[in-house]
DNA sequence: ACGTCGGCTGTTAGCGCTAGCATTAACAGA
DNA sequence: TCTGTTAATGCTAGCGCTAACAGCCGACGT
């Protein structure tokens, strides 16, 4: 006997079990559970009651196959541990709330091959849309995305070619702006401290923009220091110590992110260095951790929440955005860049 | 004509498209793509070539329905923004790597109802296993999990009843141990500073254990302060200021997490307070941010990485663990608890 | 009385894939 | 020549659900 009639707790329930339990067709049960089509109030009640007491959980796999619709949105990001993507996720979830769409996260650890396989894996579930950090992908990944036939939104960055939609900021411009503000404030001997990661393209672009602006002012970085792994706060301290030791006459430290910047700030304060008089500091991201530091680190907001929101809106079809949505981060000078000299 | 023969870029590819493109049956294509069963080298090559040039991505929905197997593991956690769960995720991913299983994250924001719906949603995709933070769930959620017929691992906490497996630490014991260490060091006027969240059961249990141990020593908290939302580091400062202001003779501050503890530490140091002489401090979690602070905050490692690993091992069937795996966090006294007086 | 319309329910035919055989080809051994 | 064996491939029958349509029934207009 193939279908146990009795209460077999090991047997996975199907629509048929519910329909048999309350004497209607599977179709009617399906309609009730999805709130679709007309069902009389009494039938609806009967069905819900039966489903509840049996503990029926619909099988979305079968549902998705039959209806050719999947309420999932793939979100592919490089990391969860650096405070920036969780906020993007918050923006996404917020806007997806109530649309029936659900985000599914995949993490790539900044590895292009891993990104490719995460994308492949996600596409194989035929999601309704994809949100992917960055514009740089393997050729195969781009090809898959391009022919998936669903909305693709590349986020964070707009300096490059998007497969389809893009929502982000120009990191090159952000780097440039920061450099200009630093130069305007009178700093001249500027060092860069950042991550080693070859695939953090956004950090790379910021640095490129930064150096461009320096060059335009006839300047160049006087030192640079890289790290990878470990506690970013601690690394910020160590790198700062190394730079100050190697290049004692440096007068500005530009960090590729707020976390190492915060470490550097704590180090400078502990050393009794006059910030921002003797040395100025700046980071990037605008993480709210900075609010708790003894002094406010100069930074630029990366518009993380807003990026998440706008991307989700495009997927949900709420906003019929153009191809590329550029957001504009605001420079927050904080207390670690000295005021520009009056003209 | 239902099936376009020509290259229609809008048409979603199926096994049949690949099979027609290379002149074998769908079944053979399926075998090649899944590396299952015997296929001759030449056929395999032909199939892979065709799949590659067409850009075919298998439909896992159909595959899962047919094979009754889904390579997904649901992971349900309360939040991504507090540094603790990302590390758990790392442990999970690490151990799932190479098993063919893939984690899918759902976030509940510490809301029981939301947790219930996230669990429902996940179960409806018929995952191979579920990993869920905490032991407290709605009755309906517990019931669903219990009859899902898949391995369920509740993580972080072991003070309570598990649906099935549990991997975690005893937060009650952790709170007790910290209190004992504090009392042994001679502190007597102890205050608690923590989150407001009614559904952070682990923080609650730590506090209960903490107060139990205090009571056993004839002591009670002399003050308490709660917060919710905002930058934890900043909140730590503000709460610490409030407590020191209200209860000037307090001699120990016990924080429910490292982040607010770090804020408190920075505040005390900025005020020139003698730490740990005049006032001692302790947090909880062992986040690596602490390594970068001017002084090392006392804390207890929550075994996050290990919890993720062990949970994943149970799901993967690598470890045929018993029902409950208890891990034992180590107290790290750092520099913010004065050495216990010699006996 | 008849038509017909709208609300409700059931039937049929897949969705794209895979388990579990059945089939075929190729060849060795008797 | 025939059989048995093995490797390679194909066929059939679903997986559990839903789109699309087909019925059925009572109410209502004329």
XYZ file of C-alpha atoms (C1' of nucleotides) in Angstrom:
746
model
C 0.000 0.000 0.000
C 1.553 3.183 -1.156
C -0.247 5.859 0.777
C -0.656 5.302 4.489
C -4.109 6.307 5.581
C -3.380 6.264 9.247
C -1.397 8.938 11.047
C 2.104 8.060 9.984
C 4.292 10.722 11.507
C 7.164 9.859 9.170
C 5.194 10.372 5.997
C 5.597 13.785 4.417
C 2.248 15.411 3.958
C 0.935 16.464 0.588
C -2.039 18.406 -0.614
C -3.830 15.110 -1.049
C -3.549 14.339 2.637
C -5.204 17.624 3.463
C -7.828 17.227 0.788
C -8.719 13.738 2.000
C -8.869 14.957 5.553
C -11.495 17.546 4.756
C -13.301 16.049 1.782
C -12.547 18.496 -0.992
C -10.289 18.342 -4.013
C -6.573 19.084 -3.917
C -7.227 22.074 -6.093
C -9.524 23.665 -3.582
C -7.006 23.137 -0.817
C -4.371 24.726 -3.008
C -6.622 27.689 -3.613
C -7.310 28.196 0.055
C -3.683 27.999 1.065
C -2.632 30.469 -1.596
C -5.615 32.784 -1.178
C -6.298 32.627 -4.851
C -9.635 32.259 -6.591
C -13.044 32.031 -5.009
C -13.638 29.614 -2.181
C -16.647 29.705 0.086
C -16.037 30.789 3.634
C -17.139 27.451 5.076
C -14.884 25.416 2.815
C -11.971 27.738 3.506
C -12.460 27.263 7.231
C -12.639 23.487 6.905
C -9.471 23.387 4.851
C -7.498 25.679 7.112
C -8.575 23.657 10.107
C -7.446 20.411 8.498
C -4.140 21.882 7.345
C -3.487 23.246 10.792
C -4.230 20.066 12.689
C -2.223 17.939 10.265
C 0.636 20.411 10.407
C 0.808 20.634 6.643
C 3.615 22.687 5.134
C 3.208 23.253 1.380
C 5.929 22.016 -0.937
C 7.208 25.104 -2.704
C 9.381 23.034 -4.959
C 6.401 21.438 -6.570
C 4.528 24.715 -6.516
C 7.325 26.572 -8.188
C 7.738 23.933 -10.859
C 4.061 23.962 -11.659
C 3.584 27.689 -11.631
C 6.943 28.635 -13.080
C 7.230 31.277 -10.416
C 9.739 31.450 -7.586
C 9.464 34.122 -4.924
C 13.194 34.233 -4.264
C 15.687 36.997 -4.899
C 19.326 35.945 -4.968
C 21.721 38.307 -3.215
C 25.403 37.697 -3.839
C 27.863 39.544 -1.631
C 31.542 39.137 -0.849
C 31.380 39.017 2.926
C 29.155 39.315 5.933
C 31.762 40.192 8.507
C 32.641 43.754 7.633
C 29.567 45.703 8.754
C 28.783 47.014 5.305
C 26.723 44.271 3.744
C 24.443 43.603 6.675
C 23.139 47.114 6.244
C 22.613 46.587 2.536
C 20.663 43.459 3.460
C 18.542 45.497 5.828
C 17.633 47.873 3.015
C 16.789 44.975 0.746
C 14.651 43.112 3.268
C 12.854 46.288 4.182
C 11.746 46.956 0.621
C 11.013 43.337 -0.178
C 8.743 43.084 2.851
C 5.190 42.643 1.692
C 6.044 41.965 -1.943
C 6.022 38.225 -1.401
C 9.654 38.150 -2.456
C 12.333 36.745 -0.192
C 16.051 37.394 -0.272
C 18.496 34.485 -0.304
C 22.083 35.336 0.512
C 25.216 33.873 -0.980
C 28.714 34.797 0.154
C 31.727 34.755 -2.135
C 34.645 35.781 0.107
C 35.889 38.056 -2.666
C 36.760 35.046 -4.841
C 35.662 35.363 -8.477
C 35.429 31.620 -9.005
C 33.389 31.224 -5.919
C 31.172 34.044 -7.058
C 30.653 32.276 -10.346
C 29.610 29.078 -8.657
C 27.341 30.882 -6.203
C 25.632 32.620 -9.110
C 25.273 29.341 -11.000
C 23.828 27.665 -7.944
C 21.373 30.481 -7.388
C 20.264 30.694 -10.986
C 19.576 26.993 -10.912
C 16.789 27.787 -8.464
C 15.282 30.143 -11.012
C 14.905 33.179 -8.742
C 12.785 36.188 -9.675
C 15.798 38.468 -9.626
C 19.404 38.773 -8.602
C 21.283 41.432 -6.692
C 25.048 41.194 -6.931
C 27.764 43.286 -5.375
C 30.170 44.795 -7.831
C 30.499 45.024 -11.581
C 33.447 42.684 -11.968
C 32.583 39.064 -12.647
C 33.985 36.193 -14.628
C 32.946 36.096 -18.260
C 30.915 32.964 -17.597
C 29.104 34.613 -14.719
C 28.217 37.624 -16.806
C 26.949 35.386 -19.586
C 24.766 33.371 -17.224
C 23.324 36.507 -15.717
C 22.719 38.109 -19.065
C 20.689 35.223 -20.371
C 18.846 34.341 -17.198
C 15.874 36.407 -18.300
C 15.358 37.988 -14.885
C 16.199 41.431 -13.520
C 19.830 41.677 -12.489
C 20.969 44.521 -10.260
C 24.635 45.090 -9.611
C 25.138 47.147 -6.507
C 27.656 49.292 -4.638
C 29.584 50.482 -7.647
C 28.780 52.266 -10.878
C 32.256 52.724 -12.313
C 32.023 50.144 -15.079
C 29.586 48.243 -17.279
C 26.482 46.727 -15.779
C 24.880 43.568 -17.103
C 21.533 45.200 -16.673
C 20.743 47.551 -13.785
C 23.214 49.083 -11.364
C 22.730 50.959 -8.110
C 25.668 52.464 -6.310
C 28.141 55.224 -5.951
C 31.229 56.160 -7.892
C 34.112 55.014 -5.755
C 36.562 56.762 -8.010
C 34.781 60.017 -7.436
C 34.560 59.309 -3.708
C 38.314 58.835 -3.551
C 38.849 61.984 -5.548
C 36.575 64.058 -3.337
C 38.299 62.901 -0.206
C 41.684 63.733 -1.661
C 40.491 67.176 -2.644
C 39.177 67.865 0.836
C 42.442 66.699 2.363
C 44.525 68.839 0.033
C 42.262 71.827 0.614
C 42.861 71.432 4.332
C 46.556 71.876 3.715
C 47.840 68.336 4.193
C 50.641 67.408 1.823
C 52.426 64.282 3.002
C 49.702 61.717 2.636
C 49.843 57.944 3.197
C 47.380 55.197 2.299
C 46.553 52.237 4.502
C 44.297 49.543 3.161
C 43.384 45.969 2.464
C 45.525 43.672 0.436
C 42.607 42.039 -1.330
C 43.127 42.060 -5.060
C 39.417 41.591 -5.659
C 38.095 44.408 -3.553
C 37.567 46.474 -6.661
C 35.738 49.223 -4.851
C 38.612 49.906 -2.486
C 40.896 49.832 -5.497
C 38.827 52.369 -7.383
C 38.691 54.682 -4.409
C 42.445 54.606 -4.203
C 42.748 55.260 -7.928
C 40.473 58.267 -7.667
C 42.377 59.414 -4.629
C 45.732 59.200 -6.356
C 44.376 60.898 -9.467
C 43.340 63.889 -7.423
C 46.682 63.925 -5.646
C 48.488 63.858 -8.969
C 46.374 66.708 -10.252
C 47.651 68.734 -7.294
C 51.202 67.689 -8.003
C 51.269 65.286 -5.071
C 51.839 61.583 -4.599
C 51.378 59.182 -1.714
C 54.385 59.298 0.564
C 53.759 55.821 1.960
C 51.395 52.892 1.765
C 50.676 49.922 3.932
C 48.524 46.854 3.340
C 47.018 44.148 5.494
C 44.775 41.159 5.225
C 42.877 39.140 7.770
C 42.693 39.530 11.514
C 40.971 42.115 13.655
C 40.653 45.221 11.515
C 40.845 47.490 14.541
C 44.118 45.929 15.655
C 45.493 45.948 12.131
C 44.687 49.627 11.927
C 46.827 50.241 14.993
C 49.698 48.140 13.762
C 49.716 49.595 10.288
C 49.550 53.108 11.642
C 52.477 52.419 13.937
C 54.412 51.020 11.007
C 53.735 54.025 8.798
C 54.506 56.582 11.499
C 57.700 54.765 12.213
C 58.775 54.497 8.620
C 57.626 57.915 7.497
C 57.696 60.163 10.573
C 56.852 63.310 8.671
C 53.585 61.982 7.233
C 50.731 64.388 7.902
C 47.666 62.476 6.701
C 46.545 58.852 6.874
C 43.881 57.743 4.390
C 42.382 54.368 5.309
C 40.458 52.149 2.950
C 37.783 51.525 5.556
C 36.493 52.931 8.811
C 37.451 49.971 10.924
C 41.175 50.224 10.347
C 40.778 53.994 10.446
C 39.270 53.675 13.912
C 42.214 51.530 14.991
C 44.581 54.165 13.650
C 42.696 56.925 15.413
C 42.865 55.107 18.744
C 46.564 54.562 18.223
C 47.265 58.216 17.425
C 45.268 59.410 20.413
C 47.055 56.955 22.678
C 50.382 58.266 21.393
C 49.312 61.765 22.234
C 49.557 62.841 18.616
C 47.719 66.044 17.792
C 44.783 65.005 15.598
C 43.939 66.705 13.290
C 46.668 69.310 13.819
C 49.783 67.283 13.380
C 48.143 64.382 11.523
C 44.774 64.069 9.864
C 42.847 60.828 9.358
C 40.037 59.612 7.145
C 38.278 56.344 6.468
C 35.395 55.196 4.325
C 31.902 53.798 4.857
C 30.255 55.795 7.590
C 29.731 52.851 9.944
C 27.895 53.773 13.098
C 30.683 52.378 15.224
C 32.417 55.697 14.637
C 29.850 57.487 16.761
C 31.256 55.779 19.807
C 34.884 56.751 19.306
C 36.573 59.464 21.361
C 36.851 61.586 18.262
C 34.808 61.448 15.069
C 36.735 59.966 12.172
C 36.352 61.703 8.831
C 34.568 59.372 6.433
C 32.209 59.116 3.535
C 28.876 57.397 3.794
C 28.612 54.597 1.250
C 24.792 54.866 1.078
C 24.467 51.240 2.031
C 20.877 51.275 3.231
C 19.718 53.276 0.252
C 21.540 51.018 -2.178
C 19.763 47.996 -0.723
C 16.435 49.734 -0.945
C 16.784 50.919 -4.501
C 18.032 47.544 -5.684
C 15.086 45.803 -4.073
C 12.706 48.289 -5.635
C 14.032 47.528 -9.076
C 13.610 43.804 -8.533
C 10.157 44.219 -7.097
C 9.224 46.364 -10.047
C 8.189 49.116 -7.661
C 10.593 51.528 -9.278
C 10.992 51.278 -13.016
C 14.501 52.596 -12.721
C 16.705 53.345 -15.660
C 19.732 51.237 -16.206
C 21.986 52.878 -13.638
C 21.088 54.623 -10.387
C 23.911 56.742 -9.043
C 23.847 57.784 -5.416
C 26.028 60.528 -3.994
C 27.832 59.959 -0.730
C 28.408 62.964 1.491
C 31.802 63.688 2.975
C 31.632 63.787 6.755
C 34.733 65.679 7.892
C 34.275 64.731 11.534
C 37.045 65.876 13.844
C 40.038 64.360 12.109
C 40.544 66.762 9.220
C 41.565 70.250 10.233
C 39.321 73.009 8.870
C 40.469 74.311 5.511
C 42.450 77.551 5.846
C 40.286 80.619 5.154
C 40.801 82.183 1.768
C 5.045 25.770 -32.687
C 5.767 25.208 -29.093
C 9.479 24.647 -28.956
C 11.574 27.105 -30.902
C 14.353 25.324 -32.687
C 16.293 28.399 -33.529
C 18.346 30.355 -31.048
C 15.659 32.153 -29.117
C 17.468 34.033 -26.400
C 14.258 34.508 -24.412
C 13.430 30.841 -24.164
C 14.580 29.149 -20.978
C 16.742 26.181 -21.739
C 15.880 22.669 -20.626
C 17.607 19.349 -20.727
C 15.833 18.680 -23.964
C 17.485 21.633 -25.644
C 20.859 20.286 -24.685
C 19.968 16.754 -25.669
C 18.731 17.864 -29.075
C 21.818 19.956 -29.568
C 24.089 16.991 -29.125
C 21.973 14.090 -30.233
C 21.628 12.043 -27.068
C 18.731 11.470 -24.724
C 17.810 13.855 -21.919
C 18.732 11.151 -19.485
C 22.272 10.987 -20.707
C 22.640 14.729 -20.473
C 21.302 14.576 -16.958
C 23.836 11.900 -16.072
C 26.698 13.877 -17.478
C 25.756 17.056 -15.698
C 25.361 15.273 -12.399
C 28.392 13.004 -12.794
C 26.293 9.981 -12.042
C 26.287 6.645 -13.782
C 28.424 5.513 -16.682
C 28.770 7.729 -19.682
C 31.425 7.281 -22.335
C 34.120 9.893 -22.441
C 33.196 10.991 -25.951
C 29.522 11.438 -25.127
C 30.389 13.302 -21.949
C 32.568 15.686 -23.898
C 29.903 16.264 -26.507
C 27.278 16.968 -23.859
C 29.454 19.318 -21.832
C 30.375 21.180 -24.965
C 26.739 21.619 -25.939
C 25.716 22.662 -22.446
C 28.516 25.171 -22.325
C 27.840 26.795 -25.654
C 24.112 26.969 -25.007
C 24.729 28.381 -21.551
C 22.485 25.804 -19.959
C 21.820 26.121 -16.226
C 20.024 23.091 -14.758
C 16.675 23.628 -13.100
C 17.145 22.495 -9.527
C 13.479 22.907 -8.820
C 12.591 20.156 -11.206
C 15.578 18.105 -10.123
C 14.681 18.395 -6.479
C 11.085 17.452 -7.106
C 12.046 14.411 -9.095
C 14.779 13.193 -6.810
C 13.180 14.220 -3.535
C 16.516 15.632 -2.470
C 17.373 19.250 -1.781
C 20.925 20.280 -1.050
C 19.918 23.203 1.119
C 20.391 23.757 4.837
C 18.207 26.415 6.415
C 19.926 28.644 8.940
C 17.671 30.837 11.045
C 19.311 33.559 13.085
C 18.069 36.676 14.838
C 20.422 39.232 13.325
C 23.384 39.755 11.087
C 24.535 43.082 12.432
C 26.042 42.170 15.752
C 29.260 40.399 14.799
C 28.297 37.127 16.425
C 26.307 35.352 13.772
C 28.581 36.030 10.856
C 31.190 33.970 12.640
C 28.732 31.160 13.236
C 27.975 31.285 9.515
C 31.659 31.010 8.764
C 31.867 27.839 10.843
C 28.831 26.414 9.096
C 30.017 27.208 5.580
C 33.433 25.846 6.339
C 32.096 22.459 7.344
C 29.459 22.299 4.649
C 32.081 22.955 2.006
C 32.476 19.867 -0.135
C 29.408 18.070 1.211
C 27.230 19.376 -1.606
C 25.097 21.112 1.006
C 24.500 24.834 0.899
C 23.396 27.122 3.702
C 20.470 29.474 3.230
C 20.111 32.234 5.791
C 16.959 33.669 7.263
C 16.901 36.572 9.693
C 14.247 37.020 12.352
C 15.173 40.298 14.096
C 14.487 38.618 17.431
C 10.766 38.448 16.652
C 9.133 35.088 17.466
C 6.387 35.499 14.899
C 8.850 36.389 12.248
C 10.900 33.394 13.237
C 7.878 31.192 12.842
C 7.204 32.472 9.364
C 10.846 32.207 8.341
C 10.886 28.594 9.506
C 7.649 27.854 7.671
C 9.001 29.437 4.537
C 12.211 27.463 4.755
C 10.562 24.150 5.471
C 8.387 24.663 2.440
C 11.552 24.298 0.374
C 12.149 20.914 1.983
C 15.764 21.492 3.052
C 18.044 18.664 4.143
C 18.386 20.139 7.601
C 17.792 23.209 9.711
C 20.031 25.142 12.063
C 18.233 27.571 14.334
C 19.542 29.953 16.938
C 18.059 29.471 20.368
C 15.734 27.031 22.048
C 12.755 29.322 22.406
C 10.256 29.184 19.573
C 6.512 29.470 19.152
C 4.593 26.273 19.724
C 3.709 26.142 16.049
C 7.333 26.522 15.042
C 8.402 23.707 17.326
C 5.675 21.481 15.950
C 6.660 22.158 12.350
C 10.287 21.461 13.099
C 9.511 18.322 15.010
C 7.568 16.754 12.193
C 9.681 17.969 9.309
C 11.550 14.672 9.290
C 14.958 16.309 8.844
C 17.788 16.955 11.288
C 17.144 20.073 13.359
C 20.009 21.662 15.268
C 19.335 24.434 17.735
C 22.467 26.416 18.373
C 24.073 28.862 20.779
C 22.221 27.763 23.883
C 21.719 24.524 25.754
C 19.737 25.747 28.752
C 16.376 24.314 27.795
C 14.684 21.625 25.722
C 15.839 20.969 22.211
C 13.533 19.761 19.468
C 16.224 17.388 18.360
C 19.922 18.288 18.482
C 21.484 21.249 20.248
C 24.969 22.718 20.093
C 25.940 25.556 22.347
C 27.047 26.765 25.688
C 25.232 27.259 28.970
C 24.675 30.970 29.213
C 23.460 30.621 32.756
C 26.708 28.987 33.690
C 28.665 31.609 31.740
C 26.965 34.378 33.715
C 27.632 32.523 36.954
C 31.300 32.015 36.167
C 31.828 35.632 35.344
C 30.142 36.708 38.564
C 32.318 34.330 40.559
C 35.468 35.696 38.974
C 34.378 39.236 39.680
C 33.544 38.483 43.283
C 36.806 36.594 43.747
C 38.652 39.680 42.538
C 37.088 41.603 45.374
C 34.536 43.712 43.557
C 31.313 44.223 45.495
C 29.227 47.031 44.040
C 28.339 45.598 40.674
C 26.101 47.033 37.967
C 24.651 45.469 34.814
C 24.366 47.189 31.459
C 22.598 45.423 28.653
C 20.089 45.221 25.865
C 16.432 45.833 26.349
C 15.372 43.052 23.988
C 12.832 40.795 25.617
C 13.608 38.021 23.175
C 17.335 37.872 23.573
C 17.004 34.831 25.760
C 20.705 34.188 25.884
C 21.490 37.586 27.328
C 18.660 37.030 29.782
C 20.019 33.681 30.918
C 23.488 35.081 31.369
C 22.087 37.770 33.605
C 20.079 35.216 35.566
C 23.152 33.090 36.136
C 25.092 36.182 37.040
C 22.558 37.307 39.623
C 22.273 33.802 41.041
C 25.967 33.761 41.749
C 25.820 37.226 43.243
C 22.984 36.176 45.502
C 24.913 33.121 46.595
C 27.627 35.508 47.757
C 25.102 37.693 49.534
C 25.303 40.377 46.867
C 22.878 42.028 44.481
C 23.245 44.330 41.512
C 23.564 47.916 42.669
C 22.356 49.350 39.392
C 21.194 48.369 35.920
C 20.816 50.175 32.655
C 19.230 49.087 29.384
C 19.340 50.260 25.811
C 18.029 49.338 22.433
C 19.024 50.354 18.947
C 21.714 52.724 17.764
C 25.449 52.380 17.733
C 26.337 49.887 20.436
C 29.691 51.524 21.049
C 28.067 54.896 21.620
C 25.324 53.401 23.745
C 28.001 51.777 25.884
C 29.493 55.175 26.553
C 26.187 56.794 27.341
C 24.987 54.017 29.598
C 28.266 53.956 31.441
C 28.100 57.683 31.990
C 24.548 57.321 33.267
C 25.454 54.564 35.706
C 28.571 56.300 37.014
C 26.551 59.405 37.472
C 23.681 57.725 39.255
C 25.727 55.296 41.316
C 29.141 56.876 41.813
C 30.405 54.193 44.158
C 29.876 51.323 41.681
C 33.043 49.255 41.318
C 32.199 46.850 38.488
C 30.312 47.139 35.211
C 29.053 43.919 33.648
C 27.952 44.394 30.044
C 25.722 42.024 28.128
C 27.980 42.197 25.104
C 31.473 43.237 24.107
C 30.424 46.099 21.910
C 28.786 48.149 24.638
C 31.550 46.992 26.965
C 34.091 48.457 24.572
C 32.166 51.727 24.547
C 32.182 51.724 28.331
C 35.892 50.994 28.443
C 36.685 53.870 26.100
C 34.545 56.139 28.235
C 36.223 55.123 31.487
C 39.680 55.558 30.012
C 38.758 58.956 28.627
C 37.520 59.973 32.095
C 40.836 58.944 33.556
C 39.180 56.319 35.722
C 41.537 53.688 37.085
C 40.625 50.448 35.287
C 40.644 47.835 36.766
C 41.659 49.376 40.092
C 38.781 51.702 40.793
C 36.319 50.043 38.407
C 36.393 46.686 36.661
C 34.648 45.884 33.383
C 33.552 42.762 31.567
C 31.616 41.945 28.421
C 30.617 38.806 26.581
C 31.361 37.181 23.244
C 35.053 37.467 22.631
C 34.756 39.494 19.434
C 38.071 40.214 17.794
C 37.370 43.918 17.831
C 38.566 43.836 21.424
C 42.098 43.127 20.279
C 42.316 46.621 18.921
C 41.237 48.467 22.049
C 43.716 50.345 24.250
C 43.106 47.819 26.987
C 41.822 44.284 26.730
C 38.236 43.935 27.949
C 37.442 40.914 30.092
C 35.084 38.648 28.204
C 34.019 35.100 27.583
C 34.322 33.488 24.210
C 30.947 32.261 23.005
C 32.532 29.495 20.874
C 30.810 30.867 17.812
C 33.013 29.295 15.172
C 32.949 25.932 16.876
C 29.186 26.030 17.301
C 28.768 26.629 13.574
C 31.124 23.791 12.761
C 29.553 21.252 15.058
C 26.053 22.132 13.925
C 27.064 21.701 10.303
C 28.704 18.382 11.084
C 25.514 17.072 12.594
C 23.504 18.115 9.548
C 26.070 16.688 7.172
C 26.022 13.469 9.126
C 29.766 13.703 9.553
C 29.417 13.588 13.294
C 26.716 11.348 14.654
C 26.430 13.564 17.662
C 24.235 12.807 20.623
C 21.270 14.985 21.254
C 23.089 17.873 22.899
C 26.647 19.102 22.417
C 27.796 21.389 25.184
C 30.799 23.609 24.595
C 32.657 25.357 27.362
C 33.621 28.982 26.937
C 36.816 30.163 28.591
C 36.895 33.284 30.681
C 39.413 35.764 29.314
C 40.187 38.154 32.165
C 42.024 40.632 29.944
C 43.144 43.812 31.660
C 39.861 45.009 33.097
C 39.485 42.704 36.102
C 42.071 43.204 38.800
C 43.954 40.045 39.787
C 42.271 38.134 42.593
C 43.889 38.840 45.954
C 46.338 36.092 46.936
C 45.031 33.715 49.572
C -40.198 28.307 -18.401
C -35.761 29.413 -20.233
C -31.327 31.519 -20.681
C -27.378 32.906 -18.488
C -24.401 34.628 -15.245
C -21.456 34.391 -11.336
C -19.766 31.821 -7.524
C -17.729 27.698 -6.362
C -15.515 23.246 -7.167
C -13.407 19.556 -9.849
C -10.636 17.575 -13.881
C -6.855 17.409 -16.932
C -2.429 18.103 -18.381
C 1.664 19.230 -17.644
C 6.106 21.994 -15.160
C 11.626 19.863 -15.964
C 13.783 16.602 -14.028
C 15.396 11.802 -12.157
C 14.830 6.672 -10.188
C 14.472 2.446 -11.836
C 14.300 -0.293 -14.849
C 14.666 -1.994 -20.026
C 17.256 -2.059 -23.975
C 21.090 -2.202 -26.970
C 25.868 -2.915 -28.574
C 30.022 -5.066 -28.236
C 32.523 -8.706 -27.237
C 34.425 -12.960 -24.700
C 33.921 -17.712 -23.882
C 31.828 -22.221 -24.773
C 26.717 -20.029 -33.378
C 24.855 -19.000 -29.157
C 24.814 -17.266 -24.583
C 26.300 -14.380 -20.765
C 28.394 -10.174 -19.312
C 29.352 -5.581 -19.121
C 29.076 -0.729 -20.424
C 26.384 2.719 -22.400
C 22.104 4.673 -23.311
C 16.993 5.211 -23.535
C 12.139 4.816 -21.854
C 8.459 5.242 -18.567
C 6.385 6.935 -14.805
C 6.027 9.856 -11.703
C 7.682 13.914 -7.885
C 3.570 17.595 -5.699
C 1.727 21.190 -7.317
C -0.936 24.764 -10.308
C -2.948 27.004 -14.937
C -6.611 26.588 -17.563
C -10.598 25.211 -18.370
C -14.964 22.566 -17.629
C -18.739 21.669 -14.888
C -22.436 22.474 -11.601
C -25.816 24.942 -9.090
C -28.786 28.407 -7.573
C -30.392 33.100 -8.508
C -32.198 36.324 -11.352
C -34.251 38.686 -15.458
C -37.739 38.343 -18.859
